[in-house]
Structure formats: structure tokens, C-alpha cells
XYZ file of C-alpha atoms in Angstrom:
560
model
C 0.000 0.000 0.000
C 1.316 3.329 -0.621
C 1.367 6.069 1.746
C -1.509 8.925 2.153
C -2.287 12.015 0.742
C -2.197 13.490 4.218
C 1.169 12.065 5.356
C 2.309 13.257 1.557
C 1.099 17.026 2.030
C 4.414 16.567 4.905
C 6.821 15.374 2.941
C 9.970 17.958 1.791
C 10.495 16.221 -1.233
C 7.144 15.804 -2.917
C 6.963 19.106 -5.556
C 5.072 17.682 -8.299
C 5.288 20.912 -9.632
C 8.813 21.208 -9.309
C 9.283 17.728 -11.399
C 7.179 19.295 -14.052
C 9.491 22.599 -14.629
C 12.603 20.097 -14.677
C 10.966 17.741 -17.081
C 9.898 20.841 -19.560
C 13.455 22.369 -19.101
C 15.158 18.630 -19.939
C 13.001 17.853 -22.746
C 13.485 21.235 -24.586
C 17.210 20.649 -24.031
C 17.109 17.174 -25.656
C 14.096 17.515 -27.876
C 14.243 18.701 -31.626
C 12.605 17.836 -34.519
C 13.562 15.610 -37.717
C 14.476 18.760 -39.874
C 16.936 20.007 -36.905
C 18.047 16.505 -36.577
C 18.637 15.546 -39.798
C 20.158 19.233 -40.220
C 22.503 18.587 -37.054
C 23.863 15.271 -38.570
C 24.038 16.854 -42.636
C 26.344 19.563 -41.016
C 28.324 17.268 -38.773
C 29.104 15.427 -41.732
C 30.305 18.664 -43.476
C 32.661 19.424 -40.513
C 34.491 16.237 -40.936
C 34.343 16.306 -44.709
C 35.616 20.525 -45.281
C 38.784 19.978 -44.120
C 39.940 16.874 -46.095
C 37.899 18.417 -49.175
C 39.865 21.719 -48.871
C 43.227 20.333 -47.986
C 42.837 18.291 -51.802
C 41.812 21.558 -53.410
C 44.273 23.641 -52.362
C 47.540 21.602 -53.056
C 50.425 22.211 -54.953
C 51.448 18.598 -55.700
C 53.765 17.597 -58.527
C 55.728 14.851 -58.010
C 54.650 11.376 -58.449
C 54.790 10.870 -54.581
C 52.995 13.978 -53.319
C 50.415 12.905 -56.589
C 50.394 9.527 -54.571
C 49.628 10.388 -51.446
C 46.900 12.877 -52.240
C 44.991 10.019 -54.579
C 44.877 8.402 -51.293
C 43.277 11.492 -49.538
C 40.843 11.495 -52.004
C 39.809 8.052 -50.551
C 39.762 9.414 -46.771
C 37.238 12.119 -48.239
C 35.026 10.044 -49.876
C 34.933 7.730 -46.812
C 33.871 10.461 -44.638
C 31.534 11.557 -47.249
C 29.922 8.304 -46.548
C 29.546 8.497 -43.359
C 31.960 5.308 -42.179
C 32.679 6.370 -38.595
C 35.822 3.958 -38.004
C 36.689 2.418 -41.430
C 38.582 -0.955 -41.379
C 41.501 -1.909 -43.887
C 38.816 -3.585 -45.685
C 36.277 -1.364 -46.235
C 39.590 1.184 -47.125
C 40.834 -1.635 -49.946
C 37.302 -1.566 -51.198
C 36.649 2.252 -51.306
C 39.998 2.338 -53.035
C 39.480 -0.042 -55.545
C 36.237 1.659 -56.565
C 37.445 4.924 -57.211
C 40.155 3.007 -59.425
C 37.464 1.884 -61.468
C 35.823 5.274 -62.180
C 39.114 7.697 -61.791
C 43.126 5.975 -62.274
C 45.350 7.447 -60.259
C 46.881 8.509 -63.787
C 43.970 10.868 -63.728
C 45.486 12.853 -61.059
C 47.931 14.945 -63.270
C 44.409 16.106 -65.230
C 42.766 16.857 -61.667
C 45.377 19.473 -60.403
C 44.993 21.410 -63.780
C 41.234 22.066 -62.986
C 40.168 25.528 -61.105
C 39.606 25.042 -57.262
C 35.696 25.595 -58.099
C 35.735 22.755 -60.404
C 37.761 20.548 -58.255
C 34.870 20.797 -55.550
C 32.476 19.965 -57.856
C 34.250 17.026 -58.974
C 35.034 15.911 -55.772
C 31.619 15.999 -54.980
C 30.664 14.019 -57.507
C 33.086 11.690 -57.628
C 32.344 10.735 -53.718
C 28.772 10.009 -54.689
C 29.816 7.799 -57.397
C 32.269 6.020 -55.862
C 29.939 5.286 -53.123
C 27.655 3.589 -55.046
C 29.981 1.669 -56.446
C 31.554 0.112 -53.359
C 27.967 -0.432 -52.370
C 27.213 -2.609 -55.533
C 30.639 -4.561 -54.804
C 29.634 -5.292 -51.509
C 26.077 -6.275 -53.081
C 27.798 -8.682 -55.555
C 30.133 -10.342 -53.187
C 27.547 -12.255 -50.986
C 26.153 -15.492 -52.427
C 22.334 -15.342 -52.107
C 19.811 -11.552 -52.350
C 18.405 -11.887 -48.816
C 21.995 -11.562 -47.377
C 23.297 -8.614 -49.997
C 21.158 -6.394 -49.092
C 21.528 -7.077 -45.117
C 25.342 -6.581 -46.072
C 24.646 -2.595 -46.702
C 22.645 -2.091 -44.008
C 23.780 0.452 -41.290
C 25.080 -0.970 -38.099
C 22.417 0.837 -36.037
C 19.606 -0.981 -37.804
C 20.945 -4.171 -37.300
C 20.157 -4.181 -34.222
C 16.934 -3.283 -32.067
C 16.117 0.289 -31.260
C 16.654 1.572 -28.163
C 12.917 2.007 -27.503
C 10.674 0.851 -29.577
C 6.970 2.435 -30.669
C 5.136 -0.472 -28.843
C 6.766 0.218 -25.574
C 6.249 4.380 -26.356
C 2.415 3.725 -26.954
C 2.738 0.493 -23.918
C 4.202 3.855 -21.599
C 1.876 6.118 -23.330
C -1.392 4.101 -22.406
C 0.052 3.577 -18.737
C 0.065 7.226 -18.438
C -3.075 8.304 -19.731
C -4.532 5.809 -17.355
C -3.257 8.055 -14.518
C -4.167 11.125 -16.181
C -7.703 9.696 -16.029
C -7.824 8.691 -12.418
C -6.252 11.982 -11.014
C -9.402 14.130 -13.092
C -12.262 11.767 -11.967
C -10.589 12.645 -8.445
C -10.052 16.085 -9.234
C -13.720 16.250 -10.457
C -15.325 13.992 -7.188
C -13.628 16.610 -4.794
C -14.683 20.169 -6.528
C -17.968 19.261 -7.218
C -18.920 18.142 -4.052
C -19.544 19.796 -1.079
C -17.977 17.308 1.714
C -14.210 18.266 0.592
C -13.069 17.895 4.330
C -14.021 13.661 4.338
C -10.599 13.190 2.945
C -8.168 12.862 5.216
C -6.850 15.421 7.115
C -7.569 19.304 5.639
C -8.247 19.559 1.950
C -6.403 21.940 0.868
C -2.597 20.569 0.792
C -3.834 17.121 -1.277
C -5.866 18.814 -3.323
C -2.596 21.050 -4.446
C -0.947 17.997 -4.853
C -3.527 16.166 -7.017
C -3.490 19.407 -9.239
C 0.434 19.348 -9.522
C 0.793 15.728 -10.062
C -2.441 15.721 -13.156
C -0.353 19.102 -14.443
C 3.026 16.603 -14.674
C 1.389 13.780 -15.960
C -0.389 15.628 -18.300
C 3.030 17.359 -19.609
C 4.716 13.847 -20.055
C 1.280 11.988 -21.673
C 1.584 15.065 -24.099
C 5.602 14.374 -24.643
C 4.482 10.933 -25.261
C 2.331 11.289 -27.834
C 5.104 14.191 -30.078
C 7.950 11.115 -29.420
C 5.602 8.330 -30.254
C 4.418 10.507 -33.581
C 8.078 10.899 -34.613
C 9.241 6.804 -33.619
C 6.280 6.110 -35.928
C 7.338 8.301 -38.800
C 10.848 6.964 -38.402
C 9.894 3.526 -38.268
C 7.906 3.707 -41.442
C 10.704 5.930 -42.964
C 13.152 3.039 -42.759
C 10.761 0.272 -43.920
C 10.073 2.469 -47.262
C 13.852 3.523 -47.639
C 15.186 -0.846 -47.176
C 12.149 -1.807 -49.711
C 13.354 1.419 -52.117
C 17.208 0.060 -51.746
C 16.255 -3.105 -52.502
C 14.100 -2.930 -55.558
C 16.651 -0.402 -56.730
C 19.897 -2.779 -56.565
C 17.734 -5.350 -58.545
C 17.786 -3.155 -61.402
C 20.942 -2.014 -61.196
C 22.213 -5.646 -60.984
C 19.819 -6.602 -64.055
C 20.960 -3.379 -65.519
C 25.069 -4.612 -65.142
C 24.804 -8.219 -65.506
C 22.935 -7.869 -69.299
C 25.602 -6.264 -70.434
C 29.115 -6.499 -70.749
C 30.219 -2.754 -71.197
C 28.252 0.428 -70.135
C 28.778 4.066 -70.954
C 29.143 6.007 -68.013
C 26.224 8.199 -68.685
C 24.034 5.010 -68.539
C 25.041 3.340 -65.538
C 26.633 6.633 -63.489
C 22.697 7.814 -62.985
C 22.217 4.222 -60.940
C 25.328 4.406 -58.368
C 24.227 7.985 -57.506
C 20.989 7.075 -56.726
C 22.064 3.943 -54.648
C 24.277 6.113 -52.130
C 21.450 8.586 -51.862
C 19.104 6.140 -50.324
C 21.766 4.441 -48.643
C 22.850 7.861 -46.698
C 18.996 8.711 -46.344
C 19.166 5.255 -44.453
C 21.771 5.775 -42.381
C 20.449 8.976 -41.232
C 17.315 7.672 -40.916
C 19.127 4.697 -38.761
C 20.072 7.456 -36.350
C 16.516 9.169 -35.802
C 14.962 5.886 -34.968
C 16.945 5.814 -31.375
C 16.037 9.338 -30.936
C 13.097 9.496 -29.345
C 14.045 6.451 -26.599
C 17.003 8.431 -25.798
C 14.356 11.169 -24.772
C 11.723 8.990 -23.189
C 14.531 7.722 -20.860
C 15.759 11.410 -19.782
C 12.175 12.210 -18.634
C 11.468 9.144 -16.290
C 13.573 10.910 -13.355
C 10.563 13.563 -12.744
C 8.153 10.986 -12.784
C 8.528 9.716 -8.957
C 6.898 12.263 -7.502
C 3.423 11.638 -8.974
C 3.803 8.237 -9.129
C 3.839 7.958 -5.630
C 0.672 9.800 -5.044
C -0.941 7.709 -8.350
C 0.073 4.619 -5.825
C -1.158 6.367 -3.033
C -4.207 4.385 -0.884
C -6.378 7.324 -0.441
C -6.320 8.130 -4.204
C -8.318 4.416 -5.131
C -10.611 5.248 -2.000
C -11.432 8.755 -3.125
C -12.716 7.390 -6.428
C -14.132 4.443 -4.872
C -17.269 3.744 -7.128
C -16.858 6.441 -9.778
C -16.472 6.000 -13.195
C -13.434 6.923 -14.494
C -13.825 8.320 -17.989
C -11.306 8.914 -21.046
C -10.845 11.823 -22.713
C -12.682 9.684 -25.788
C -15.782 9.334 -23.923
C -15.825 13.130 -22.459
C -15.687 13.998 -26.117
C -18.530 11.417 -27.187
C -20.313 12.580 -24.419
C -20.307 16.362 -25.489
C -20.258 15.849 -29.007
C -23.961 16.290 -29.232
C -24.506 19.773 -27.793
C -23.199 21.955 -30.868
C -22.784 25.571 -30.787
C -25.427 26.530 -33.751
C -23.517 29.858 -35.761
C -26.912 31.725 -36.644
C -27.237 32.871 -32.786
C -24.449 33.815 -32.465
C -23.989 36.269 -35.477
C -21.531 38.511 -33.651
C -18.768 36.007 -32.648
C -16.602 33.810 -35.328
C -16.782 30.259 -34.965
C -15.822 27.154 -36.773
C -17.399 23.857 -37.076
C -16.348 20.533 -38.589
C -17.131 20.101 -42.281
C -16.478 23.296 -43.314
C -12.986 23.880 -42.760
C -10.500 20.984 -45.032
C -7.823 21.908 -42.326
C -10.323 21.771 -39.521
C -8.401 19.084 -37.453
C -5.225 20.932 -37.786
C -6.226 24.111 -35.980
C -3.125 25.257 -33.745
C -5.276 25.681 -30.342
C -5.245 27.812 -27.371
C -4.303 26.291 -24.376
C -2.640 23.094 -25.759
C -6.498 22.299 -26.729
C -7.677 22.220 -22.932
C -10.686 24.318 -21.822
C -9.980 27.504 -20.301
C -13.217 28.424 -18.720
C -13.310 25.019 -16.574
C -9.638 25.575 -15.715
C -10.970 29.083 -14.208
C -14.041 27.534 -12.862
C -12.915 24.963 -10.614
C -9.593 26.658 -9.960
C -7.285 24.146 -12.134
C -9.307 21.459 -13.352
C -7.413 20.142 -16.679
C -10.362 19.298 -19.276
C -9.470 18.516 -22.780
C -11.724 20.963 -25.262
C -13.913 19.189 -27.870
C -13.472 20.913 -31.171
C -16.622 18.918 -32.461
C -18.683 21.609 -30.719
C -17.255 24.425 -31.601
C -14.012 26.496 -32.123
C -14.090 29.718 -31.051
C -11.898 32.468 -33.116
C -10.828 35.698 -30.873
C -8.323 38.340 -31.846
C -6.110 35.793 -34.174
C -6.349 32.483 -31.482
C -8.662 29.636 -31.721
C -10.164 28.003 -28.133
C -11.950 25.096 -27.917
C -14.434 23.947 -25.000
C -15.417 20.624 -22.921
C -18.939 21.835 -22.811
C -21.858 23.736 -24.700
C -22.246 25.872 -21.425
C -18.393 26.372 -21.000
C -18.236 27.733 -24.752
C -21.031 29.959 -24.178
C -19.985 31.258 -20.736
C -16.336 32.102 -22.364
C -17.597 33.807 -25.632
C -19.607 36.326 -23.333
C -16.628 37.284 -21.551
C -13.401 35.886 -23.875
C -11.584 38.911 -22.293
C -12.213 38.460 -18.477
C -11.518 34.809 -18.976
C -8.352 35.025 -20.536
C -6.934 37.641 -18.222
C -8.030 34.881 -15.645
C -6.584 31.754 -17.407
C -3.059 33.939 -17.188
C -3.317 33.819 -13.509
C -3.932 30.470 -13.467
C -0.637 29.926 -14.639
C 1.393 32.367 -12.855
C 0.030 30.824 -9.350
C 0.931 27.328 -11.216
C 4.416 27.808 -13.340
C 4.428 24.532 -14.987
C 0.890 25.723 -16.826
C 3.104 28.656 -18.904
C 5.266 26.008 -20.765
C 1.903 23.627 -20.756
C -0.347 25.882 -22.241
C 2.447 27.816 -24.661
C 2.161 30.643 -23.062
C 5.725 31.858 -22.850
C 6.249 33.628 -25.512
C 3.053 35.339 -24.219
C 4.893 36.477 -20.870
C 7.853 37.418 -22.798
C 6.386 39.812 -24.697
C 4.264 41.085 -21.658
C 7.945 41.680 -20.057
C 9.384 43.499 -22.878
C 6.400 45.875 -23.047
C 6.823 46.654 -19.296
C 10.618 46.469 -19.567
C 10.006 49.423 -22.392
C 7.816 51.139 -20.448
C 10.158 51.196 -17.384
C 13.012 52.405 -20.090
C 10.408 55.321 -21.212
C 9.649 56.517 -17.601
C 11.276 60.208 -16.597
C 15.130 60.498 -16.752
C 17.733 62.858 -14.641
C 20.743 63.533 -15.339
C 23.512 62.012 -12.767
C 27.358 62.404 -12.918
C 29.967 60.948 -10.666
C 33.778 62.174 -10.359
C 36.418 59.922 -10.137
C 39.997 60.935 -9.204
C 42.496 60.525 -11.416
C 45.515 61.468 -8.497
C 44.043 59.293 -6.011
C 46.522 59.586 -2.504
C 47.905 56.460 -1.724
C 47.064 55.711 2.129
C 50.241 53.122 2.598
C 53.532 53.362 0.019
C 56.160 50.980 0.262
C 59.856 51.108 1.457
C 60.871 50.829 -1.934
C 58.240 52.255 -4.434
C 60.123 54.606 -7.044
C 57.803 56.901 -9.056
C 60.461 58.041 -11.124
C 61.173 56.211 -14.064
C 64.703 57.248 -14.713
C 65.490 55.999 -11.329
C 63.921 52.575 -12.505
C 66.367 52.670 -15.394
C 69.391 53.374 -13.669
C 68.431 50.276 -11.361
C 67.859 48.314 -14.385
C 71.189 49.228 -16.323
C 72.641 48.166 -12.768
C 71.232 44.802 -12.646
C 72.061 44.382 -16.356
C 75.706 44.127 -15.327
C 77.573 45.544 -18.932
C 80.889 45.119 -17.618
C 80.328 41.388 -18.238
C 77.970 41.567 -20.911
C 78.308 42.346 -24.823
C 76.155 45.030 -26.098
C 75.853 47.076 -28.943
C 73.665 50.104 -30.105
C 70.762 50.453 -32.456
C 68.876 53.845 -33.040
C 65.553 53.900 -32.441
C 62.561 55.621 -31.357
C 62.843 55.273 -28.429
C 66.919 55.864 -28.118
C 68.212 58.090 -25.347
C 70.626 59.948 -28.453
C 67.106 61.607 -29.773
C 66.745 65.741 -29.794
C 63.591 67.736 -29.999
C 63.870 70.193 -33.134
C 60.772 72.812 -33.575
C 60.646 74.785 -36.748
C 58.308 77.747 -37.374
C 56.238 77.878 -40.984
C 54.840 80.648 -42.309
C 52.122 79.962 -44.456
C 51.264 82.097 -47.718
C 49.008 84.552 -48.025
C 45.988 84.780 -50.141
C 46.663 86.964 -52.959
C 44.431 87.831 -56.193
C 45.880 89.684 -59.619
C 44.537 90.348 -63.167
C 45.895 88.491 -65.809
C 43.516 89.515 -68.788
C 41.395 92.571 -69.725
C 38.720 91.892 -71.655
C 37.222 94.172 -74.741
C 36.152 94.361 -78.255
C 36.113 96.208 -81.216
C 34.721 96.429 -85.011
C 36.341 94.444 -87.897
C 35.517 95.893 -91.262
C 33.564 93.842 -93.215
C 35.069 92.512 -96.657
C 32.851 94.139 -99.419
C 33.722 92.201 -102.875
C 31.529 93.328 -105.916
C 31.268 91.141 -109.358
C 32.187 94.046 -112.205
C 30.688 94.239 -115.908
C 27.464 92.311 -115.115
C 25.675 95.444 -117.469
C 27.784 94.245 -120.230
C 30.408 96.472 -121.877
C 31.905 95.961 -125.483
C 35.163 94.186 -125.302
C 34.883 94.311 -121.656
C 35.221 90.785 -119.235
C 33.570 90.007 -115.916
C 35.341 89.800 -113.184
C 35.392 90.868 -109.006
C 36.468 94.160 -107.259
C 37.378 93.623 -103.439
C 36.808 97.675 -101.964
C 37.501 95.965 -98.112
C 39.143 98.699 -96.250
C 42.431 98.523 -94.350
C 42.306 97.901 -90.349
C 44.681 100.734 -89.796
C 42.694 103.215 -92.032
């Protein structure tokens, strides 16, 4: 039997509430989704990869041996390209002989003429190729199909995940089983008047049954976001080993029919091989994700799970029906909010929104006006009767008369649901309400930054008297050289002399400059005066007996 709620309400270390902030702070530490994940692991391969890739692209080499040894640095690349954590001299012999297949080391004199931008590319390229290759080799090389394509395989999916999705949904169902039994207790104690039967004073197990349905709630709804993402990973790897498989039997059809291939035929087939082979092996490292998770949450479970074992919990219910959140929602389901009364407020009902079960609620999809009503009573909202929309944010309701009660007063009840969760922390991170209180700090935090200014000033003293000066403190700092010159001993030493700034031989010359003045003269007059202009006249146009035509210039001299 476990202990009671009333020898509980003593304890130090039950803080159901205090398990809650620690598992919300853990899980968003550990926690991220498959796009960061898979992002995380594509750029911790390019960490390991850059180096090697730049190291090739940037050398000089010329001779046969430094030709040599960067061929074989072109197979470290393409190894970590692959993803091979700790490579064996086997799996080294077989990368090698691949990328002799598709690029001779007599290739490599061709390779250093290329630019550095084509040299990546080709690097690139040739890694993915190569890749393939050694894949199909290691395809080839086992006898029968069932065992060739367990031979490519990562390591990780070899064996069995960490935790599985049967054991998330076995851990899942466990919880919500709780979850259940703490709100028909919940519910038994604030609707009833005779609160003071259990135990000894209400009030401190109460608290506790409202903390420990707040942490279970938390972890059913962690549950549910690891179970959703074990499931998508499971199902990821099943399609990705039935796509790798059906693709090596036509690449192996493709190869065998034929004795020679051009590259541009067959090239097309590796690539796509080491694409779903590295989608794999990523894939192989989600899968373990979520159990890894799962198992850093089960240390802020003890607290509740005491008081779920508790003896006073099974004799509060005693006779009541304990109800899922399935049946509350049957149960409610029938009472719909009907749109034509109320004209005035924006709602949404199933079957006439595509995306209807999709709507990002308020609250985490729990009612607000029951949480304000019985002072932290955790409902889940039935969208089936109605969604209410209010300034941008959809709500949904456990009842008809809850949704009607908050639409009157969406305000007043909102303001209230925001208490709620300051008197109960864990409810901020439960509810997403954080970013809510941030920006409610930076508005204050600007007001406080807007409110009236003075101007304040300080004076420090740059000659500060010292209160206690030692024996042998010297201020001065030629006294500091002598001493120095005198420890320097130059009768025994050999020294010689350089000029420099700072050299003692230096003089101080000042020189006076007198700068010219501003002066202005006349360099050209300007004027004008009349040209004559040329007057040339055609003669014996009238016609004159024996006389000939010809012109008569009367232009005048200038100096006339």
C-alpha cells in the first residue's frame, strides 16, 4: 500500500510541480525535430568532410609521390563523405578499388589542372559515385539476395532500437490511465460539497492532485510528439530498405545484361544507390532518438507516481467512473454551438474547414473556462462543438455551457486563465504561453526604459593619494632605469647600439612655418572692337563691249 495524501502534504520532497518545470526544461534541451536533426547530422558530416575536401583543393602537388599520397586522400574524403565512422583496412581496400574503377590514379595529373571551383564539384561528384559503387561490390560479393542487401545495411539498424513504438504507446497508455484517475478525483472533490471527508484538511492534497495531473499531463503530451516521430521513423526506414532493394535489382539486371556500359548510362544508378543508402543511415540514427528522450524524462516521474500509488487516491474514487478523454468527447459531441445565434462572434465547425483538425489551439487544446471555474481542473476541449476564433487564437471547449460562458466574456476569462498559470508555473510552458509572458515583459521592460530620466554624474579621481607606500616604491622612471642598467651588469655583458625611437641619443627640433598669403591679380582685360567687313563686288554684269567680268574687293584697311 502506498502512503496517504495526508502524510504526503508533509513530505519535503514531494513538488510535483517542481518535477514538471525540470521535465519541460530537460526535454526542450534534448528535444528537436527531424528537420533540426537531420540538419545537425548533414552539417556534422560537413565538418568532418571541409577539411579533407579543402586540404585536396588547395595543393600544390607535382611529383609522383605527393600525386600519390593525395589520390589516397581522395579516398579518406570520400569515406567520410559516406559516413563510415571507423573504417577498417577492408572497407579502405574496397573504397579504393572503386574509385580506381571510375578515376586511375593517372587521372590525377588532369585533376590538379582544374580551377579550385571545379575541383569541388568534382570531388563531390566523384564521392557520390564512388559510393555507389563500393555499395554494388559489396552487393555482388555475398552469395544469395536476402543476405546482400543485409550486407549494406547500417550498423544501427541491425540491431533493435533503443525504444521501440510499442513500448512508447505500452508507456503512453500507462500514463493516460493516470491522467484519467487523477481528473475523476479532481472532479469527485470540486464538485462536491464534503471536501473535508478526505483525510486530514483539503487543501494541501488537493494542491498535490493538481500538480501531479499538471506533470502527468506534460509527459502523456511528450508521449504522444515522441511516439508521432518513432512512428514516422519507423515507417521511414521500412520504405527507404524496400526502395534500396528494388533499386539494386535493377541495377544488378541493368550490369549483368551487359558487358560494357557508358558512363552516362550506368553513373545515374550508383548515384541514386548512395542517396538512399545515406537517407538510411540517417534515418538509422533518428529511430533511437526518441528512446534516448523517453529515458531522460522518467527521473521527474517519482513524484506523482507515488501519489498515483497512493491508498487514499483508489478510496477517493471508490465507485466512480473513471472516464477517457474519448468518452468526455462522445459525451459532449452532441450539444453543438449553432452559428446563426451567435452572429456577432466567429466560430468554426467541422465540415467546413478541409484543415479543420489541424487548428493550432489555445491552451494546448484544454478548456480555459473550466480551468478558471474549478480553480485548475485540466479538461481537454472538444473541437466537435465548436471552435471559437478571438483576436487571431482559436479556443476550444469541454462543454456547450463552457463555450457559451467564455464567448460572453473571452476577455475576463483570458486575463483569468493567465493567472492560473502564474500561481501554477508549470501551466506557462503547458499551455504555450511563454512567448506570451515574454512579450508582456518586454512591453513593461520598455515602459520602465520610457519613464522620466535625470541627469547624474559621478567624479572619479584621477591622483588618487595612496594611504600606505612601500619602502621601496620609485615613481620616477629614470630611477627605474638606472636600477635596471645596474642589474644588467655591462661590464660582463656584450652590447651594442641600435637607433631607435625610443633611443636616449634623440633631440627635440621645432621649426616655425609661415604659411602664404591669399593673394588675387589680373591676368587679362577683356574688350572688343569692329572688324571691317570685306565688301567684294562682281564688275561688268551690265555688259560692256570688249569688256570681261570679273570681281572688285573695296575691303578697307584695319589701320585706315
Amino acid at each position: 500500500m502506498g502512503p496517504s495524501l495526508a502524510k504526503m502534504k508533509h513530505a519535503p520532497t514531494l513538488d510535483p510541480s517542481l518535477d514538471t518545470i525540470k521535465m519541460q526544461i530537460n526535454f526542450t534541451r534534448t528535444y528537436t525535430t527531424r528537420r533540426e536533426f537531420m540538419a545537425a547530422i548533414c552539417e556534422a558530416r560537413e565538418s568532418r568532410v571541409r577539411p579533407v575536401g579543402s586540404e585536396i583543393t588547395h595543393s600544390k602537388a607535382r611529383s609522383s609521390e605527393e600525386l600519390y599520397a593525395l589520390y589516397h586522400q581522395i579516398v579518406t574524403y570520400i569515406l567520410l563523405s559516406s559516413g563510415v565512422d571507423s573504417p577498417t583496412e577492408r572497407m579502405v581496400q574496397e573504397v579504393a578499388a572503386a574509385l580506381d574503377s571510375i578515376f586511375p590514379a593517372a587521372n590525377m595529373v588532369i585533376f590538379m589542372k582544374l580551377l579550385r571551383s571545379e575541383k569541388e564539384r568534382h570531388l563531390k561528384e566523384l564521392a557520390t559515385v564512388v559510393t555507389g559503387v563500393w555499395l554494388f561490390n559489396r552487393v555482388c560479393g555475398q552469395a544469395d539476395e536476402g543476405a546482400s542487401i543485409q550486407a549494406i545495411i547500417p550498423p544501427s539498424l541491425q540491431n533493435p532500437p533503443r525504444v521501440t513504438c510499442e513500448e512508447i504507446e505500452e508507456e503512453l497508455n500507462t500514463c493516460q490511465a493516470v491522467v484519467w484517475k487523477y481528473t475523476a478525483a479532481l472532479e469527485k472533490l470540486l464538485y462536491r460539497d464534503d471536501v473535508k471527508d478526505m483525510s486530514e484538511g483539503g487543501a494541501a492534497p488537493l494542491l498535490l492532485l493538481k500538480q501531479a495531473l499538471y506533470n502527468a499531463r506534460q509527459y502523456e503530451g511528450f508521449l504522444k510528439l515522441l511516439l508521432t516521430d518513432a512512428q514516422v521513423s519507423e515507417k521511414r526506414v521500412v520504405n527507404l530498405q524496400s526502395e534500396l532493394s528494388s533499386h539494386l535489382k535493377q541495377l544488378i539486371e541493368a550490369v549483368q545484361s551487359k558487358d560494357r556500359l557508358p558512363s552516362g548510362a550506368v553513373f545515374p544508378f550508383f548515384k541514386k544507390l548512395s542517396k538512399l543508402w545515406s537517407e538510411l543511415r540517417e534515418e538509422a540514427e533518428m529511430v533511437n532518438a526518441p528512446g534516448a528522450v523517453m529515458e531522460g524524462l522518467q527521473p521527474f516521474l517519482s513524484t506523482q507516481a507515488q501519489i498515483s500509488l497512493g491508498a487514499d487516491l483508489d478510496k477517493l474514487l471508490g465507485g466512480s467512473v473513471v472516464k477517457t478523454d474519448a468518452q468526455r468527447m462522445t459525451d459532449s459531441t452532441a450539444d453543438c454551438i449553432d452559428p446563426e445565434e451567435m452572429e456577432d462572434q466567429d466560430w468554426l465547425l467541422p465540415g467546413r474547414n478541409e484543415c479543420f483538425n489541424a487548428l493550432p489551439l489555445q491552451y494546448n487544446g484544454f478548456c480555459g473556462y473550466t480551468l478558471v471555474k474549478t480553480g485548475g481542473l485540466l479538461l481537454p476541449g472538444n473541437p466537435l462543438i465548436g471552435i471559437l476564433g478571438h483576436k487571431g487564437k482559436l479556443y476550444s471547449f469541454s462543454s456547450k455551457e463552457a463555450a457559451l460562458s467564455f464567448s460572453c466574456m473571452p476577455d475576463y476569462f483570458i486575463s483569468a486563465v493567465e493567472e492560473e498559470s502564474k500561481r501554477y508555473p508549470e501551466l506557462i510552458r503547458f499551455f504555450k504561453l511563454h512567448e506570451q509572458f515574454l512579450s508582456t515583459y518586454s512591453e513593461l521592460q520598455a515602459r520602465l526604459d520610457a519613464g522620466p530620466k535625470c541627469e547624474v554624474s559621478t567624479q572619479t579621481d584621477t591622483e588618487a593619494t595612496e594611504m600606505f607606500s612601500h619602502h621601496s616604491f620609485e615613481w620616477s622612471e629614470w630611477e627605474l632605469r638606472q636600477e635596471a642598467v645596474k642589474l644588467t651588469e655591462l661590464h660582463t655583458a656584450v652590447t651594442h647600439f641600435a637607433q631607435t625611437k625610443m633611443s636616449q641619443a634623440q633631440r627635440e627640433n621645432s621649426t616655425q612655418t609661415w604659411l602664404p598669403k591669399d593673394n588675387s591679380c589680373q591676368t587679362r582685360i577683356e574688350g572688343e572692337s569692329i572688324v571691317p567687313r570685306p565688301p567684294v563686288y562682281v564688275a561688268g554684269l551690265g555688259g560692256k563691249r570688249g569688256g570681261g567680268r570679273g570681281t572688285v574687293n573695296l575691303t578697307r584697311a584695319v589701320d585706315e
